[in-house]
mmCIF file of C-alpha atoms in Angstrom:
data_model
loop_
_atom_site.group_PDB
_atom_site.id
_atom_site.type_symbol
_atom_site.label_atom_id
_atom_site.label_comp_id
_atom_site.label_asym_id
_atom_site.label_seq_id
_atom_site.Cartn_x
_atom_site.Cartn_y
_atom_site.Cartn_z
ATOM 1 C CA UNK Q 1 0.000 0.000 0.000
ATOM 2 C CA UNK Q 2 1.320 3.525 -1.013
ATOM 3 C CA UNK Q 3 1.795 5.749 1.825
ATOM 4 C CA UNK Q 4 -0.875 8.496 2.615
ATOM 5 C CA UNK Q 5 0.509 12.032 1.832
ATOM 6 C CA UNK Q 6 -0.116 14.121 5.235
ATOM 7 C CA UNK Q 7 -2.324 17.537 5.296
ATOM 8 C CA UNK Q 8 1.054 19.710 5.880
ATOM 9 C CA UNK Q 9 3.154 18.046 3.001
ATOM 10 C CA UNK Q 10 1.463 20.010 -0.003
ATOM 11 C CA UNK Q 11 1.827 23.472 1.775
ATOM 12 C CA UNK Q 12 5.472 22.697 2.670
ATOM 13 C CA UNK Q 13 6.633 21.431 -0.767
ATOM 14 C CA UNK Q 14 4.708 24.705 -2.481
ATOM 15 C CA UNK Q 15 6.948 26.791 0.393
ATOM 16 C CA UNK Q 16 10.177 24.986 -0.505
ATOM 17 C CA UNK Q 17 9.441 26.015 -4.202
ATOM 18 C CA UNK Q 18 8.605 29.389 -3.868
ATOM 19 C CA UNK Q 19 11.452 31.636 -4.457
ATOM 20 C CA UNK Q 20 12.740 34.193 -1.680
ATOM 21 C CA UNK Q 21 13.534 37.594 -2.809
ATOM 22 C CA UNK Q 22 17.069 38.923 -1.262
ATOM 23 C CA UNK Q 23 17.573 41.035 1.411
ATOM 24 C CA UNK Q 24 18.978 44.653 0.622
ATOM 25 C CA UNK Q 25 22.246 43.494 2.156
ATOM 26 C CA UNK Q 26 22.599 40.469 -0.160
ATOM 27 C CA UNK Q 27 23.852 39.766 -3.465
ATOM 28 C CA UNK Q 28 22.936 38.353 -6.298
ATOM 29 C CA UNK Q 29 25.123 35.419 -7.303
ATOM 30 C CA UNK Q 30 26.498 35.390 -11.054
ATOM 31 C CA UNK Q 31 24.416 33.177 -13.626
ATOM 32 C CA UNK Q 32 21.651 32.570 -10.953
ATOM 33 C CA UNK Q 33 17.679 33.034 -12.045
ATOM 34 C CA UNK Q 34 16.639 36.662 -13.817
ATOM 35 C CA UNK Q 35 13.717 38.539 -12.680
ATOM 36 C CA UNK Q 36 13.064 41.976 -12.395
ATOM 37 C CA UNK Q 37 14.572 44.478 -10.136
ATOM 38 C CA UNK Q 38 12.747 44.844 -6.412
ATOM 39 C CA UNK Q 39 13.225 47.986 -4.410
ATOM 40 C CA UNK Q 40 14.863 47.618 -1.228
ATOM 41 C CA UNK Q 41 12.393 46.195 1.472
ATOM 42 C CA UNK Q 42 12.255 47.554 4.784
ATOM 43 C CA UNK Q 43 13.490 45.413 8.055
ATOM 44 C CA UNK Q 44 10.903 42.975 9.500
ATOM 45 C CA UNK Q 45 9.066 42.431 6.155
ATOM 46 C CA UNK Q 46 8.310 39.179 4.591
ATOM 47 C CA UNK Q 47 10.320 38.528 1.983
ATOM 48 C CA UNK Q 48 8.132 38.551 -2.153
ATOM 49 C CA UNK Q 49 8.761 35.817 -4.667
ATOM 50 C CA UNK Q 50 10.205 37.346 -8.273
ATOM 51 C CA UNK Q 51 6.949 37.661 -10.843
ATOM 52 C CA UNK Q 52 7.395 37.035 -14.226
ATOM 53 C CA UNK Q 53 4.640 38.724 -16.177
ATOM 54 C CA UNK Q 54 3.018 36.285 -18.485
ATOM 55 C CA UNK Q 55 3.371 36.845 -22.845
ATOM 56 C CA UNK Q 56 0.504 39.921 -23.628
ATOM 57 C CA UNK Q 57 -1.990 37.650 -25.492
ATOM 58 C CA UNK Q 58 -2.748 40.069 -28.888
ATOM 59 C CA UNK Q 59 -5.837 38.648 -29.217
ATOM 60 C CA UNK Q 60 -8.087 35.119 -29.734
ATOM 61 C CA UNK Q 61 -8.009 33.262 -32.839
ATOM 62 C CA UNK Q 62 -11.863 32.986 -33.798
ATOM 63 C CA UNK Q 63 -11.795 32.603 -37.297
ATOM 64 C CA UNK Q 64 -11.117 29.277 -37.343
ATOM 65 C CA UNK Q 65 -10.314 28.507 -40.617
ATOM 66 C CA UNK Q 66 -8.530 25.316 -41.855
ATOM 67 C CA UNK Q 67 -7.831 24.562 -45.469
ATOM 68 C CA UNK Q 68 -7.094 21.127 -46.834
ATOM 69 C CA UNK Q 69 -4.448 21.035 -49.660
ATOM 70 C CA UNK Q 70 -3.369 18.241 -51.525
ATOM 71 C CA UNK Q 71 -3.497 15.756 -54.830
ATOM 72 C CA UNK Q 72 -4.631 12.901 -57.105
ATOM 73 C CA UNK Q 73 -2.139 10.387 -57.597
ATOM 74 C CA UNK Q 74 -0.700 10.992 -61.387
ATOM 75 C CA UNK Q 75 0.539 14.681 -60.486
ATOM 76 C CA UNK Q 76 4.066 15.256 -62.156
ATOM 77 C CA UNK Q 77 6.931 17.333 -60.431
ATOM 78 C CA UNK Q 78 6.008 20.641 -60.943
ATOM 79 C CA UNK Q 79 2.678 21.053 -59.291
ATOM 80 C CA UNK Q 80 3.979 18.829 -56.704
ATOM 81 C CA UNK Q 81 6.065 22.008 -56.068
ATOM 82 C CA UNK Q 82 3.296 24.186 -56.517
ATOM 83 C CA UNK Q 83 1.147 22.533 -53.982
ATOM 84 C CA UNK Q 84 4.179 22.770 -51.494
ATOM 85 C CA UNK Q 85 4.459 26.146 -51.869
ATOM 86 C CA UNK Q 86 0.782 26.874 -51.393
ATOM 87 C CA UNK Q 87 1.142 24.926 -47.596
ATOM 88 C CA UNK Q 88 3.839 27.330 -47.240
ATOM 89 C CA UNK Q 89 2.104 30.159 -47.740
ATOM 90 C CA UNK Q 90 -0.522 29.783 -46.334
ATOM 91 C CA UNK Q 91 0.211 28.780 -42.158
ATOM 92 C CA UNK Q 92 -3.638 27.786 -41.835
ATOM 93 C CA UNK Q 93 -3.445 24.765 -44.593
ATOM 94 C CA UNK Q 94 -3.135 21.235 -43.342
ATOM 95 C CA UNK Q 95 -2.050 18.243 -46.170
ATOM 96 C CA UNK Q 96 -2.752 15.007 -46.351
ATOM 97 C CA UNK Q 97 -1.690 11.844 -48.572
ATOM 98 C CA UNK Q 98 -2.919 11.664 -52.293
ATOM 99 C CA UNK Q 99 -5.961 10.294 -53.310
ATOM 100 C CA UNK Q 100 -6.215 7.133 -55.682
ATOM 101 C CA UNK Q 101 -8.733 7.813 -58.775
ATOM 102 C CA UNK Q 102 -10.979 5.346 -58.413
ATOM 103 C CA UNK Q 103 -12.579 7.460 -55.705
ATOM 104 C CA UNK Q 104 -15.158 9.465 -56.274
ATOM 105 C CA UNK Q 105 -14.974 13.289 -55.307
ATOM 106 C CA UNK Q 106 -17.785 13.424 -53.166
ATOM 107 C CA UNK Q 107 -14.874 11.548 -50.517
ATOM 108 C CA UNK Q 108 -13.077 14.807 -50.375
ATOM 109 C CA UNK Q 109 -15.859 16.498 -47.727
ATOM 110 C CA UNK Q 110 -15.231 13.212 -45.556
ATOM 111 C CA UNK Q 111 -11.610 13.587 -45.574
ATOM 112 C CA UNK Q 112 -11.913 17.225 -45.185
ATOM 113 C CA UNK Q 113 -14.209 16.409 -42.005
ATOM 114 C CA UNK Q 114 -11.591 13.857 -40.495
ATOM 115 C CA UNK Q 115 -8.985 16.730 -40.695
ATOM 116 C CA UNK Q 116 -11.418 19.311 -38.913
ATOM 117 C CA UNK Q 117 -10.963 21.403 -42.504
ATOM 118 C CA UNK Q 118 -13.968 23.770 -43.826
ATOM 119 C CA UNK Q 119 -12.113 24.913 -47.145
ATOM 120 C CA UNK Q 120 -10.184 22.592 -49.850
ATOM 121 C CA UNK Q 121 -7.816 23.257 -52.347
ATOM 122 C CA UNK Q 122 -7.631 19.417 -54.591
ATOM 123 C CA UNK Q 123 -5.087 19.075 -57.633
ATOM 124 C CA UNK Q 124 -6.544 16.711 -59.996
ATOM 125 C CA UNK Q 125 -4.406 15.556 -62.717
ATOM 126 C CA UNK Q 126 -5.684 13.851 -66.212
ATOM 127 C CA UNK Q 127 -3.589 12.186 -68.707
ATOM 128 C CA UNK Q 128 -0.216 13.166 -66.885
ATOM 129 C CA UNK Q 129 -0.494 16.741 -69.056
ATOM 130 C CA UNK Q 130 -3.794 18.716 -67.549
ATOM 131 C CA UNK Q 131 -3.814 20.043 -63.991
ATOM 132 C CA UNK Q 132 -7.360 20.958 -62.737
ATOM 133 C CA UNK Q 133 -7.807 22.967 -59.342
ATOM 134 C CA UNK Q 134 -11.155 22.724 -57.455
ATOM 135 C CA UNK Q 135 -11.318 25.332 -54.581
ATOM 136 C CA UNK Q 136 -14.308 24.369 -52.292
ATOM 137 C CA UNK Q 137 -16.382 25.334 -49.111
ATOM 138 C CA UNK Q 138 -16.776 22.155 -47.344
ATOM 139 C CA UNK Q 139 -19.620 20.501 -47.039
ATOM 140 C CA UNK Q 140 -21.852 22.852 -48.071
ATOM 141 C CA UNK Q 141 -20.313 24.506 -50.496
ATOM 142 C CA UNK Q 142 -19.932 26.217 -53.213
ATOM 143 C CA UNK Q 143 -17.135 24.677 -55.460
ATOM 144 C CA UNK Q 144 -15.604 26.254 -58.421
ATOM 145 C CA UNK Q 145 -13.472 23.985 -60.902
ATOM 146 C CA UNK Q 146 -10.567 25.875 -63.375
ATOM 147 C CA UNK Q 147 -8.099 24.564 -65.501
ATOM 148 C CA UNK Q 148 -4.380 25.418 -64.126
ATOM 149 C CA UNK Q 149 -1.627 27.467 -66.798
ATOM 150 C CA UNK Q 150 1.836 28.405 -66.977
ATOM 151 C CA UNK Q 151 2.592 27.096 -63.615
ATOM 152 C CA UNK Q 152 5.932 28.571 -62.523
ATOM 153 C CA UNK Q 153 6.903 27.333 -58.556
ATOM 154 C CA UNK Q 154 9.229 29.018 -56.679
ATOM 155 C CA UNK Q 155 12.226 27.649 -56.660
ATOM 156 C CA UNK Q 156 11.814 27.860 -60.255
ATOM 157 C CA UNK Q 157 11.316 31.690 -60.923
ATOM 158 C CA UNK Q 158 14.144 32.235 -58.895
ATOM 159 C CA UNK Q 159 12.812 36.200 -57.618
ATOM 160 C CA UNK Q 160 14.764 38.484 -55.584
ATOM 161 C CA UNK Q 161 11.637 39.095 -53.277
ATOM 162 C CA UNK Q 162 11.512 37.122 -49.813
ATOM 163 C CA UNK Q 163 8.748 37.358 -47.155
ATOM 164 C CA UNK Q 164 8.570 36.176 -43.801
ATOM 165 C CA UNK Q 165 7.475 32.433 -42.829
ATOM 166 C CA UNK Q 166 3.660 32.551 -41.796
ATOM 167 C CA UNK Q 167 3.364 35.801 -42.131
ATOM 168 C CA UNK Q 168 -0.237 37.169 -43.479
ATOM 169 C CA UNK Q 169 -0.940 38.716 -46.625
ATOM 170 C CA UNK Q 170 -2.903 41.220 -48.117
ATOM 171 C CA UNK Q 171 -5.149 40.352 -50.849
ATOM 172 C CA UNK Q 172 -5.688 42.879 -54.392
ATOM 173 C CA UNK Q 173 -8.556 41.938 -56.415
ATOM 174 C CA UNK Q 174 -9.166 43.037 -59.892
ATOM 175 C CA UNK Q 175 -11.862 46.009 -60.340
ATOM 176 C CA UNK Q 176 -14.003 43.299 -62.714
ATOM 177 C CA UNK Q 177 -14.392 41.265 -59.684
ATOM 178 C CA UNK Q 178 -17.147 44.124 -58.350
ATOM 179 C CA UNK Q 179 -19.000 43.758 -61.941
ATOM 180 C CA UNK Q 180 -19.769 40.024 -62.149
ATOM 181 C CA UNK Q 181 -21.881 37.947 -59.947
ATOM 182 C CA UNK Q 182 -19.712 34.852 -60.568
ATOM 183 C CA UNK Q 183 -16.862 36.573 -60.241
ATOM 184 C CA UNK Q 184 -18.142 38.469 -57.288
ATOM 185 C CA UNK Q 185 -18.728 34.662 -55.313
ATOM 186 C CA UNK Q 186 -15.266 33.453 -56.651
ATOM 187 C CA UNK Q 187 -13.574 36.665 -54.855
ATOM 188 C CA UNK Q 188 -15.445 35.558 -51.526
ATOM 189 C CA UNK Q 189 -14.233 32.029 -52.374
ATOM 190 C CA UNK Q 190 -10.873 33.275 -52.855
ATOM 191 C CA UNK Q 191 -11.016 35.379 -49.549
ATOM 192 C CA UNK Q 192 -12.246 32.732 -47.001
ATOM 193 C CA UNK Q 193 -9.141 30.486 -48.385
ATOM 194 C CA UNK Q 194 -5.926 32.427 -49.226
ATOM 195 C CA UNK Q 195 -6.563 34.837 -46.338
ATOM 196 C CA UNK Q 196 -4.518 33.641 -43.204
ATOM 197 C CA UNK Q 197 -6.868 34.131 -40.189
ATOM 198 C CA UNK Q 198 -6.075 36.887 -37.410
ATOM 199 C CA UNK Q 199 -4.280 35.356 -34.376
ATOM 200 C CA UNK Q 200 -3.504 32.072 -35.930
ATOM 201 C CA UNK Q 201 -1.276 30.087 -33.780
ATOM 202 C CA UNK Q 202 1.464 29.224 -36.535
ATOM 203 C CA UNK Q 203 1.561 32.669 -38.140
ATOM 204 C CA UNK Q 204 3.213 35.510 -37.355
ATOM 205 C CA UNK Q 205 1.726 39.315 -36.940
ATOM 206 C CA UNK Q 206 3.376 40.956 -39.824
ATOM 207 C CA UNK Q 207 1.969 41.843 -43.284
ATOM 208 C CA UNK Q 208 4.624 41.858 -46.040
ATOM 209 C CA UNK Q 209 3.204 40.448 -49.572
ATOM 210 C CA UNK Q 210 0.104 40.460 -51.643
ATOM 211 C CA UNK Q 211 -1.685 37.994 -53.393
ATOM 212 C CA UNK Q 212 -2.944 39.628 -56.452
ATOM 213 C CA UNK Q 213 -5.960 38.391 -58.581
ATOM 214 C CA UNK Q 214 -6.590 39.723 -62.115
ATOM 215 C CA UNK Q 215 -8.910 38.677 -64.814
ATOM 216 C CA UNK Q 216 -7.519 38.794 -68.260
ATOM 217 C CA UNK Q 217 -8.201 36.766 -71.547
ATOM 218 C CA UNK Q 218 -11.399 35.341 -69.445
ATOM 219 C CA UNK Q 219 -8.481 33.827 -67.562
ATOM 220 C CA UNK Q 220 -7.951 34.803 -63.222
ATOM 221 C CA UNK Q 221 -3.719 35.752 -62.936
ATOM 222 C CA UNK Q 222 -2.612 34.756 -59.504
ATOM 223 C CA UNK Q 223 0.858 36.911 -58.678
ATOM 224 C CA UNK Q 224 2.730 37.179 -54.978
ATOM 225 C CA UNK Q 225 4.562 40.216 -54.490
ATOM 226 C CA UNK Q 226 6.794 41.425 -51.360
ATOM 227 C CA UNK Q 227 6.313 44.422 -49.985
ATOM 228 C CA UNK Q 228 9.612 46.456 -49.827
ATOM 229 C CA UNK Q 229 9.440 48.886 -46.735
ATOM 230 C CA UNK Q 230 11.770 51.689 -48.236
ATOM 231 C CA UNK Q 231 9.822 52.835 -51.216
ATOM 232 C CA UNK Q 232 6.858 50.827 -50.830
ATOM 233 C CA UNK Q 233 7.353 49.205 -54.063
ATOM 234 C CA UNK Q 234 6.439 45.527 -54.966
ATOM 235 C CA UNK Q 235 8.642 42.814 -56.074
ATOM 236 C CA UNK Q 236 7.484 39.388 -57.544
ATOM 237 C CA UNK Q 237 8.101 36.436 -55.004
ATOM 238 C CA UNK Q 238 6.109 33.862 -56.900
ATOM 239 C CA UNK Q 239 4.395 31.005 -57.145
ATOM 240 C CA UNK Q 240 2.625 32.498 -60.090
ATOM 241 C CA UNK Q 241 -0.180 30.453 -61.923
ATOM 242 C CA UNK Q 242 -3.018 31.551 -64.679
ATOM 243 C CA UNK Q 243 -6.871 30.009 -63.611
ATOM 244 C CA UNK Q 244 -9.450 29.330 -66.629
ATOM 245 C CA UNK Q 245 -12.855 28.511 -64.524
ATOM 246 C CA UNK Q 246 -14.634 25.865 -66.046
ATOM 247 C CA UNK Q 247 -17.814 25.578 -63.952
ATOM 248 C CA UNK Q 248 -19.092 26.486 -60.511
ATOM 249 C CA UNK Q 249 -21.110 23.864 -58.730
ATOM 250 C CA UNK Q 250 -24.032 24.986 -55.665
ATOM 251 C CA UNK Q 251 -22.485 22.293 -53.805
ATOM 252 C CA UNK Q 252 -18.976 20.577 -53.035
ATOM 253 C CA UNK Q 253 -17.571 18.893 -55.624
ATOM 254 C CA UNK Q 254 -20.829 18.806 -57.394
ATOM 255 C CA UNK Q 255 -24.400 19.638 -56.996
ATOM 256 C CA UNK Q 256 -25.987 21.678 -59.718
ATOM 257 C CA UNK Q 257 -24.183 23.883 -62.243
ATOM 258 C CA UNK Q 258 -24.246 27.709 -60.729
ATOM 259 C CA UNK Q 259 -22.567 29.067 -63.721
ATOM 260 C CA UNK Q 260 -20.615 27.480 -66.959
ATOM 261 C CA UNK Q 261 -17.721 29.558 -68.776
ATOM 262 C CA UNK Q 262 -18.586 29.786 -72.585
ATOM 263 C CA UNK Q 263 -14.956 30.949 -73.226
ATOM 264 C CA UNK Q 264 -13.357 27.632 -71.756
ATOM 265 C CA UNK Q 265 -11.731 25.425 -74.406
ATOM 266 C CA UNK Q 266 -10.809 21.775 -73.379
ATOM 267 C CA UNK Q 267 -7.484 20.693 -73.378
ATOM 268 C CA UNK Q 268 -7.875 17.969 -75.246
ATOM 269 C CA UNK Q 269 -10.652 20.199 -78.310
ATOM 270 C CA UNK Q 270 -7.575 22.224 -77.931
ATOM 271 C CA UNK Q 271 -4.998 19.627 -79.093
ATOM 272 C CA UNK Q 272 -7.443 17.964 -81.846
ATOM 273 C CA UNK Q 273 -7.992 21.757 -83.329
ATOM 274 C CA UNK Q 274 -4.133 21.849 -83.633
ATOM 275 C CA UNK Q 275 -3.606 18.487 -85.331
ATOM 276 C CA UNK Q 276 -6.116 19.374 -87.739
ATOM 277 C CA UNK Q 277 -4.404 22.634 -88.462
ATOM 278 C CA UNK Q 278 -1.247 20.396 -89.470
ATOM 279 C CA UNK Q 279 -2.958 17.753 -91.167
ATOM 280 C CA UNK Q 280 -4.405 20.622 -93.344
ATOM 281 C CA UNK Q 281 -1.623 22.001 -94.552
ATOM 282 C CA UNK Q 282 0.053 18.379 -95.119
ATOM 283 C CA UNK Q 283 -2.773 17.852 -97.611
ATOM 284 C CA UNK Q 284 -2.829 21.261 -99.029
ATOM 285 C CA UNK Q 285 1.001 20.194 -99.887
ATOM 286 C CA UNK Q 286 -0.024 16.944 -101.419
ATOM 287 C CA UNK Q 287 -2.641 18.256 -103.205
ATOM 288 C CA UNK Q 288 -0.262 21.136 -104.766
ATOM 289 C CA UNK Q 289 2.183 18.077 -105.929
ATOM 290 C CA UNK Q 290 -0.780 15.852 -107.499
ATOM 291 C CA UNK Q 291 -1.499 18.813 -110.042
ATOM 292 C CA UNK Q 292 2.084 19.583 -110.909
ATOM 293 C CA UNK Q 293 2.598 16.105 -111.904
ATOM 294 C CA UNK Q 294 -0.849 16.057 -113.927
ATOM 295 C CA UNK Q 295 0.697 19.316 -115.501
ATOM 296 C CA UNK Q 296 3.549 17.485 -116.753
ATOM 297 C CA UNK Q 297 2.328 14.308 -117.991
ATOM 298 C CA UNK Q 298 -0.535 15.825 -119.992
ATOM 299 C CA UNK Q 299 -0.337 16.583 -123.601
ATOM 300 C CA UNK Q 300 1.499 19.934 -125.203
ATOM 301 C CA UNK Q 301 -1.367 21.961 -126.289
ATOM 302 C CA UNK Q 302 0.871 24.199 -129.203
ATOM 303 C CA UNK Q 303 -0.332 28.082 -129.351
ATOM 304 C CA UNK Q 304 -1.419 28.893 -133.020
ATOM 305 C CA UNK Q 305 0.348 31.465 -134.881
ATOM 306 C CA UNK Q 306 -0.914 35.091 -134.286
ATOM 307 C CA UNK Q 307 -0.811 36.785 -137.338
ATOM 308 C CA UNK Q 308 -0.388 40.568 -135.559
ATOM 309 C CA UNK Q 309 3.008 39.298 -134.379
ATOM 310 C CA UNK Q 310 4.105 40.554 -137.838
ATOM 311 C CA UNK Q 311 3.293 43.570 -138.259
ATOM 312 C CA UNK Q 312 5.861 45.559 -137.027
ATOM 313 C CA UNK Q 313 8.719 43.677 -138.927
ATOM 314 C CA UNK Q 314 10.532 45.838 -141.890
ATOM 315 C CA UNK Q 315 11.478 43.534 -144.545
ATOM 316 C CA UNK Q 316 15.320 43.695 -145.248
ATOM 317 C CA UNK Q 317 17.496 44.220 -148.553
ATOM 318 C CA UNK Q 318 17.957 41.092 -150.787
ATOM 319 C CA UNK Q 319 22.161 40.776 -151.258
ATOM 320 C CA UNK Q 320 23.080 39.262 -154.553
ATOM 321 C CA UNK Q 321 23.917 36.092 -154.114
ATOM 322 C CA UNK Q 322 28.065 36.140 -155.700
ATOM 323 C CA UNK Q 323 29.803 32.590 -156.076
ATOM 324 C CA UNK Q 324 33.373 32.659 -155.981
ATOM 325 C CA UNK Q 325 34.703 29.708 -158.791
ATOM 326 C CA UNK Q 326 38.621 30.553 -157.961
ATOM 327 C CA UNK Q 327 39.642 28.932 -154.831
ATOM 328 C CA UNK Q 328 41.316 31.500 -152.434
ATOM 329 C CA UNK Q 329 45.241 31.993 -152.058
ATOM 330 C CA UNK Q 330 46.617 30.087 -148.834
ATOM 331 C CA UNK Q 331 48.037 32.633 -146.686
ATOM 332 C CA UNK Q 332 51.976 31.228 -145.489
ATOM 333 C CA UNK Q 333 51.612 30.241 -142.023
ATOM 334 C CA UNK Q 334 55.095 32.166 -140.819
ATOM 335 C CA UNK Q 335 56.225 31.664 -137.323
ATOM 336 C CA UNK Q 336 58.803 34.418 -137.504
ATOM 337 C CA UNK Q 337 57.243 38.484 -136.937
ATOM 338 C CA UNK Q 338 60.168 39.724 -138.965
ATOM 339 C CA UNK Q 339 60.126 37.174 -142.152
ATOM 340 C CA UNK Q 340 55.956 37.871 -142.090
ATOM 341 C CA UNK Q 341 56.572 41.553 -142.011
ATOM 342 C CA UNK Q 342 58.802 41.038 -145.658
ATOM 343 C CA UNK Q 343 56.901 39.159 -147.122
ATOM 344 C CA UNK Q 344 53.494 41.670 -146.476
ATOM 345 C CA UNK Q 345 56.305 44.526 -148.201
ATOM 346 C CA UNK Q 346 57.276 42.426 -150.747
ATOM 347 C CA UNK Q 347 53.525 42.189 -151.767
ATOM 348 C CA UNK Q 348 52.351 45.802 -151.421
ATOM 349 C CA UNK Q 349 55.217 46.481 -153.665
ATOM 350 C CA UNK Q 350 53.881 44.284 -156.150
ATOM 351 C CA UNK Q 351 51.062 45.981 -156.143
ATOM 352 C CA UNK Q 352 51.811 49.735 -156.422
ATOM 353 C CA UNK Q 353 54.686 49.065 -158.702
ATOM 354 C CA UNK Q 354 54.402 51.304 -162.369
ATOM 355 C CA UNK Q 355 53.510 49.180 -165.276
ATOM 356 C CA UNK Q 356 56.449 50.459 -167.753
#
């Protein structure tokens, strides 16, 4: 049997414990416990234990926001990185192991339950090429689907920015985002997942970057910038990533269709429009050959003689025709300049010598 504790014990061990300030006559010894500085007590006074204030609690964490981030099984290297860099971003995200594909997507809101998540980010890759992003409000909803371009991570951009770990950022929305009522419930969407909550245990209480969304080309830009203190100027951290939405469903991961993009193109309508462009102008080519060879083997087809062709020719003089019956006096083939030079005297003499 274990010995009874007496009455006295617990009020003698708490004394033992407690911590006696020293007299104004004593010293401190070096390397022994900090605390702050008393004033001198007067004689005959009980000695006070050293108080160390407690940390000044900025606040409670009520918006308790979780977000679940992870994959499909099939994702390639890149937005393996991407989806890393999203959990560091964001101090409020949570992962969790991939998911095979022969589940069904409803399974997300029960994994997302087990992990005490209300928000979801899921990377679902198709044919080891096409990266779609669902962003959804678990279990309720709403869910939006978009296709993910031009994925650059960040150890791939390689910025100058830097932020601080955990930190919280501000989020800039594009001015179209006020217009739109599908855009307007994507910028809530957006809001109630990128935004770190206020008091979050694992952040910290500084603001230095921006998450930027703007629509262009039909097509939401996501940018992360650093805040530079000095000129309060803006420098590109990254990850940076290009959103086409596809659909947005009333509920999560389905439900009925809120709104359908008519500007989305498939991947894969995308891909057959291009082969066709090539396979056009292969046939164009072949086509082109087949009639230069029908050019050449068919028959010469000669052009008749037009008879305004001569009309401006002038008819020449007729030479008498002269026929020469003496055959012509071989001219000495003479290697030597000098002995041809004599003989060419020798014959103009001849010639324009005086008949006496």
């Amino acid at each position: 049997m274990a010995a009874k504790r007496k009455r006295g014990a617990l009020a003698a061990g708490k004394a033992k414990r407690a911590r006696s300030a020293p007299s104004a006559g004593e010293a401190v010894p070096e390397g022994g416990p900090r605390a702050r500085s008393s004033p001198p007590q007067e004689q005959g006074s009980p000695p006070q234990e050293y108080s160390i204030p407690p940390p000044v609690s900025q606040g409670k964490w009520k918006n308790k926001e979780r977000v679940l981030i992870f994959s499909s099984r099939g994702i390639n290297f890149r937005t393996r990185h991407l989806m890393q860099d999203l959990r560091t971003l964001m101090p409020h995200s949570k992962a969790d192991t991939k998911m095979d594909r022969k589940d069904q997507l409803f399974v997300i809101n029960e994994v997302c339950e087990m992990k005490n998540c209300n928000k979801c980010i899921f990377f679902e890759a198709k044919k080891k090429q096409d990266l779609y992003m669902w962003l959804s409000n678990t279990p309720q909803g709403p869910s939006a689907k978009f296709l993910v371009q031009n994925v650059h991570t960040l150890a791939e951009l390689k910025m100058t920015g830097n932020c601080l770990r955990g930190s919280r950022p501000l989020l800039s929305f594009d001015p179209v985002f006020d217009r739109e009522p599908h855009y307007a419930l994507l910028k809530e969407l957006f809001i109630q997942i990128f935004s770190t909550p206020q008091y979050h245990p694992k952040s910290q209480p500084f603001v230095d970057h921006v998450f930027t969304f703007t629509i262009t080309d039909e097509r939401i830009w996501f940018r992360n910038y650093q805040i530079i203190e000095e000129d309060a100027s803006l420098v590109e951290i990254g990850p940076r990533f290009v959103l086409n939405l596809i659909k947005i469903f009333q509920g999560s991961f389905g439900g009925p269709t809120l709104y359908e993009n008519p500007h989305y193109q498939s991947p894969n309508m995308h891909r057959r429009l291009i082969r066709l462009s090539v396979a056009a102008k292969f046939r164009e080519k072949q086509q082109v050959k087949e009639v230069q060879k029908i050019k050449k083997k068919g028959t010469k087809v000669l052009v008749q003689e037009d008879p305004t062709e001569v009309v401006f020719e002038t008819p020449a003089e007729e030479k008498p025709v002269e026929i020469q019956f003496v055959k012509p006096e071989s001219k000495p083939i003479v290697k030597d300049k000098k002995k041809l030079r004599k003989i060419q005297r020798k014959k103009q003499k001849k010639l324009f010598r005086p008949e006496g």
